[in-house]
């Protein structure tokens, strides 16, 4: 396992280097790390590059790559946790209407409310929409006394359909000229990653670290939940309560991710399966492996989004959807053998 962890970290650094290097303006890896070294320790490396290239590396590509790693890692650990507590291999962060609520808030901001708080308006209303959707799902499940995994999933799917109907209504009633912006946001993107908007990645990082640490401290309970509610209960786990808390923690992470990156599908659904193939089913290893693989995967998805149709910036959700669909066709074929 130490060799796998070391290999994963090396793959992450290589992926980060390539993500910052490639684009409409190719930049050598030596320049990338030279710029980073000088930013962290001025004068450490001799400057042999232009100010323009330094601006591309530091102001555009580095914050974008860092956001990709945080979003990919966050969605992956949420997906892994939800798959444990629901025992549903198709569970992912968008299962409970969280993304639908975020989409509703973002559409409302873009088409109806206006950017009354500047660039902060869209992510703030998207996060509030995600939070509201989570509260609605929990309220419905409590009203229907539906604390079991299957019923919570059904409640989330039902609420998601209702919220997306409302979001589509907002699009229909909004300015048709702004529909392109709305569609692009809903397909996912990393355009908010800028150093002058430093509060954004800091908020994501703080919530990701705190919630991720809590999930890592509950790996024993997650392992028990994968076996079944009865087994978990015999081990002294308050099954219904623990499942709800995991849902709330997952909603908090996903809400923040959706708020700053739009809806990026399949990461939380696909990556945990890859992690379990590599490290087994113990969640002590599955969660960190999922975070690492998710970060690497979204870096490469962003590389593809920026280069396939260069100089156009393709929505990253198109890439993740395509790769995720192919992966699950392969997975279904593998399991049928």
PDB file of C-alpha atoms in Angstrom, residues 106-243:
ATOM      1  CA  UNK A 106     -27.496  29.582  -9.861  1.00  0.00           C
ATOM      2  CA  UNK A 107     -30.211  29.925 -12.510  1.00  0.00           C
ATOM      3  CA  UNK A 108     -32.141  32.296 -10.262  1.00  0.00           C
ATOM      4  CA  UNK A 109     -29.009  34.424  -9.820  1.00  0.00           C
ATOM      5  CA  UNK A 110     -28.077  34.467 -13.501  1.00  0.00           C
ATOM      6  CA  UNK A 111     -31.524  35.094 -14.974  1.00  0.00           C
ATOM      7  CA  UNK A 112     -33.598  36.839 -12.322  1.00  0.00           C
ATOM      8  CA  UNK A 113     -31.738  38.199  -9.277  1.00  0.00           C
ATOM      9  CA  UNK A 114     -28.804  39.793 -11.049  1.00  0.00           C
ATOM     10  CA  UNK A 115     -25.244  39.838  -9.712  1.00  0.00           C
ATOM     11  CA  UNK A 116     -26.115  42.023  -6.729  1.00  0.00           C
ATOM     12  CA  UNK A 117     -23.062  40.703  -4.823  1.00  0.00           C
ATOM     13  CA  UNK A 118     -20.742  40.687  -7.817  1.00  0.00           C
ATOM     14  CA  UNK A 119     -19.058  37.402  -8.734  1.00  0.00           C
ATOM     15  CA  UNK A 120     -20.017  35.994  -5.337  1.00  0.00           C
ATOM     16  CA  UNK A 121     -23.736  36.011  -6.211  1.00  0.00           C
ATOM     17  CA  UNK A 122     -23.868  32.823  -8.293  1.00  0.00           C
ATOM     18  CA  UNK A 123     -21.857  30.564  -5.946  1.00  0.00           C
ATOM     19  CA  UNK A 124     -23.640  31.949  -2.871  1.00  0.00           C
ATOM     20  CA  UNK A 125     -27.150  31.360  -4.234  1.00  0.00           C
ATOM     21  CA  UNK A 126     -26.078  27.992  -5.642  1.00  0.00           C
ATOM     22  CA  UNK A 127     -24.834  26.920  -2.226  1.00  0.00           C
ATOM     23  CA  UNK A 128     -28.020  28.160  -0.539  1.00  0.00           C
ATOM     24  CA  UNK A 129     -30.057  26.231  -3.117  1.00  0.00           C
ATOM     25  CA  UNK A 130     -28.071  23.056  -2.410  1.00  0.00           C
ATOM     26  CA  UNK A 131     -28.538  23.512   1.321  1.00  0.00           C
ATOM     27  CA  UNK A 132     -32.275  24.115   0.909  1.00  0.00           C
ATOM     28  CA  UNK A 133     -32.620  21.003  -1.253  1.00  0.00           C
ATOM     29  CA  UNK A 134     -30.874  18.917   1.403  1.00  0.00           C
ATOM     30  CA  UNK A 135     -33.158  20.246   4.120  1.00  0.00           C
ATOM     31  CA  UNK A 136     -36.209  19.472   1.960  1.00  0.00           C
ATOM     32  CA  UNK A 137     -35.024  15.886   1.394  1.00  0.00           C
ATOM     33  CA  UNK A 138     -34.415  15.401   5.107  1.00  0.00           C
ATOM     34  CA  UNK A 139     -37.797  16.947   5.903  1.00  0.00           C
ATOM     35  CA  UNK A 140     -39.579  14.668   3.425  1.00  0.00           C
ATOM     36  CA  UNK A 141     -37.802  11.604   4.765  1.00  0.00           C
ATOM     37  CA  UNK A 142     -38.693  12.515   8.344  1.00  0.00           C
ATOM     38  CA  UNK A 143     -42.311  13.291   7.417  1.00  0.00           C
ATOM     39  CA  UNK A 144     -42.621   9.937   5.676  1.00  0.00           C
ATOM     40  CA  UNK A 145     -40.637   8.174   8.404  1.00  0.00           C
ATOM     41  CA  UNK A 146     -38.238   7.093   5.652  1.00  0.00           C
ATOM     42  CA  UNK A 147     -34.892   6.656   7.394  1.00  0.00           C
ATOM     43  CA  UNK A 148     -33.914   3.521   5.461  1.00  0.00           C
ATOM     44  CA  UNK A 149     -31.383   3.778   2.670  1.00  0.00           C
ATOM     45  CA  UNK A 150     -33.798   2.961  -0.148  1.00  0.00           C
ATOM     46  CA  UNK A 151     -36.459   5.399   1.009  1.00  0.00           C
ATOM     47  CA  UNK A 152     -33.962   8.231   1.505  1.00  0.00           C
ATOM     48  CA  UNK A 153     -32.691   7.691  -2.027  1.00  0.00           C
ATOM     49  CA  UNK A 154     -36.245   7.726  -3.378  1.00  0.00           C
ATOM     50  CA  UNK A 155     -36.990  10.928  -1.452  1.00  0.00           C
ATOM     51  CA  UNK A 156     -33.855  12.520  -2.917  1.00  0.00           C
ATOM     52  CA  UNK A 157     -34.741  11.504  -6.470  1.00  0.00           C
ATOM     53  CA  UNK A 158     -38.316  12.820  -6.090  1.00  0.00           C
ATOM     54  CA  UNK A 159     -37.151  16.155  -4.672  1.00  0.00           C
ATOM     55  CA  UNK A 160     -34.531  16.405  -7.429  1.00  0.00           C
ATOM     56  CA  UNK A 161     -37.197  16.035 -10.138  1.00  0.00           C
ATOM     57  CA  UNK A 162     -39.361  18.708  -8.498  1.00  0.00           C
ATOM     58  CA  UNK A 163     -36.491  21.176  -8.114  1.00  0.00           C
ATOM     59  CA  UNK A 164     -35.276  20.642 -11.690  1.00  0.00           C
ATOM     60  CA  UNK A 165     -38.818  21.287 -12.916  1.00  0.00           C
ATOM     61  CA  UNK A 166     -38.700  24.597 -11.055  1.00  0.00           C
ATOM     62  CA  UNK A 167     -35.245  25.348 -12.501  1.00  0.00           C
ATOM     63  CA  UNK A 168     -36.498  24.675 -16.022  1.00  0.00           C
ATOM     64  CA  UNK A 169     -39.392  27.015 -15.306  1.00  0.00           C
ATOM     65  CA  UNK A 170     -36.907  29.736 -14.340  1.00  0.00           C
ATOM     66  CA  UNK A 171     -35.058  29.193 -17.628  1.00  0.00           C
ATOM     67  CA  UNK A 172     -38.318  29.397 -19.591  1.00  0.00           C
ATOM     68  CA  UNK A 173     -39.293  32.653 -17.871  1.00  0.00           C
ATOM     69  CA  UNK A 174     -35.808  34.188 -18.054  1.00  0.00           C
ATOM     70  CA  UNK A 175     -33.977  36.138 -20.725  1.00  0.00           C
ATOM     71  CA  UNK A 176     -33.307  33.796 -23.690  1.00  0.00           C
ATOM     72  CA  UNK A 177     -30.098  35.690 -24.411  1.00  0.00           C
ATOM     73  CA  UNK A 178     -28.622  34.529 -21.099  1.00  0.00           C
ATOM     74  CA  UNK A 179     -29.521  30.856 -21.601  1.00  0.00           C
ATOM     75  CA  UNK A 180     -26.053  30.059 -22.976  1.00  0.00           C
ATOM     76  CA  UNK A 181     -24.464  31.182 -19.708  1.00  0.00           C
ATOM     77  CA  UNK A 182     -26.906  29.084 -17.698  1.00  0.00           C
ATOM     78  CA  UNK A 183     -26.331  25.964 -19.806  1.00  0.00           C
ATOM     79  CA  UNK A 184     -22.553  26.380 -19.613  1.00  0.00           C
ATOM     80  CA  UNK A 185     -22.707  26.667 -15.814  1.00  0.00           C
ATOM     81  CA  UNK A 186     -24.964  23.627 -15.505  1.00  0.00           C
ATOM     82  CA  UNK A 187     -22.483  21.562 -17.545  1.00  0.00           C
ATOM     83  CA  UNK A 188     -19.698  22.405 -15.112  1.00  0.00           C
ATOM     84  CA  UNK A 189     -16.610  24.584 -15.281  1.00  0.00           C
ATOM     85  CA  UNK A 190     -13.693  25.914 -13.251  1.00  0.00           C
ATOM     86  CA  UNK A 191     -13.780  29.538 -14.374  1.00  0.00           C
ATOM     87  CA  UNK A 192     -14.170  30.975 -10.851  1.00  0.00           C
ATOM     88  CA  UNK A 193     -10.652  29.888  -9.918  1.00  0.00           C
ATOM     89  CA  UNK A 194      -8.760  33.167  -9.589  1.00  0.00           C
ATOM     90  CA  UNK A 195      -6.338  34.382  -6.946  1.00  0.00           C
ATOM     91  CA  UNK A 196      -8.202  37.676  -6.618  1.00  0.00           C
ATOM     92  CA  UNK A 197     -11.214  35.566  -5.648  1.00  0.00           C
ATOM     93  CA  UNK A 198      -9.095  33.720  -3.051  1.00  0.00           C
ATOM     94  CA  UNK A 199     -11.980  33.397  -0.605  1.00  0.00           C
ATOM     95  CA  UNK A 200     -13.612  30.863  -2.945  1.00  0.00           C
ATOM     96  CA  UNK A 201     -10.953  28.123  -2.893  1.00  0.00           C
ATOM     97  CA  UNK A 202     -10.312  28.822   0.793  1.00  0.00           C
ATOM     98  CA  UNK A 203     -13.962  28.153   1.647  1.00  0.00           C
ATOM     99  CA  UNK A 204     -13.867  24.927  -0.365  1.00  0.00           C
ATOM    100  CA  UNK A 205     -10.594  23.835   1.254  1.00  0.00           C
ATOM    101  CA  UNK A 206     -11.774  24.498   4.811  1.00  0.00           C
ATOM    102  CA  UNK A 207     -15.067  22.632   4.341  1.00  0.00           C
ATOM    103  CA  UNK A 208     -13.357  19.798   2.466  1.00  0.00           C
ATOM    104  CA  UNK A 209     -10.721  19.332   5.187  1.00  0.00           C
ATOM    105  CA  UNK A 210     -13.182  19.472   8.083  1.00  0.00           C
ATOM    106  CA  UNK A 211     -15.832  17.219   6.504  1.00  0.00           C
ATOM    107  CA  UNK A 212     -13.222  14.881   5.005  1.00  0.00           C
ATOM    108  CA  UNK A 213     -11.551  14.508   8.415  1.00  0.00           C
ATOM    109  CA  UNK A 214     -14.919  13.668   9.985  1.00  0.00           C
ATOM    110  CA  UNK A 215     -15.607  10.998   7.348  1.00  0.00           C
ATOM    111  CA  UNK A 216     -12.107   9.545   7.821  1.00  0.00           C
ATOM    112  CA  UNK A 217     -12.775   9.295  11.550  1.00  0.00           C
ATOM    113  CA  UNK A 218     -15.892   7.223  10.815  1.00  0.00           C
ATOM    114  CA  UNK A 219     -14.374   4.579   8.531  1.00  0.00           C
ATOM    115  CA  UNK A 220     -15.234   1.795  11.003  1.00  0.00           C
ATOM    116  CA  UNK A 221     -18.912   2.753  10.843  1.00  0.00           C
ATOM    117  CA  UNK A 222     -18.780   3.061   7.050  1.00  0.00           C
ATOM    118  CA  UNK A 223     -17.277  -0.428   6.789  1.00  0.00           C
ATOM    119  CA  UNK A 224     -20.068  -1.797   8.953  1.00  0.00           C
ATOM    120  CA  UNK A 225     -22.748  -0.030   6.912  1.00  0.00           C
ATOM    121  CA  UNK A 226     -21.527  -1.728   3.732  1.00  0.00           C
ATOM    122  CA  UNK A 227     -22.414  -5.104   5.262  1.00  0.00           C
ATOM    123  CA  UNK A 228     -25.961  -4.188   6.246  1.00  0.00           C
ATOM    124  CA  UNK A 229     -28.078  -2.241   8.701  1.00  0.00           C
ATOM    125  CA  UNK A 230     -28.558  -5.241  10.990  1.00  0.00           C
ATOM    126  CA  UNK A 231     -24.831  -5.887  11.296  1.00  0.00           C
ATOM    127  CA  UNK A 232     -24.121  -2.201  11.881  1.00  0.00           C
ATOM    128  CA  UNK A 233     -26.810  -2.050  14.570  1.00  0.00           C
ATOM    129  CA  UNK A 234     -25.327  -5.051  16.401  1.00  0.00           C
ATOM    130  CA  UNK A 235     -22.044  -3.137  16.543  1.00  0.00           C
ATOM    131  CA  UNK A 236     -23.760  -0.304  18.393  1.00  0.00           C
ATOM    132  CA  UNK A 237     -24.201   2.085  15.442  1.00  0.00           C
ATOM    133  CA  UNK A 238     -27.340   4.219  15.394  1.00  0.00           C
ATOM    134  CA  UNK A 239     -27.926   3.352  11.730  1.00  0.00           C
ATOM    135  CA  UNK A 240     -30.629   5.864  10.777  1.00  0.00           C
ATOM    136  CA  UNK A 241     -28.934   8.744  12.577  1.00  0.00           C
ATOM    137  CA  UNK A 242     -25.497   7.952  11.170  1.00  0.00           C
ATOM    138  CA  UNK A 243     -26.878   7.710   7.635  1.00  0.00           C
TER     139      UNK A 243
END
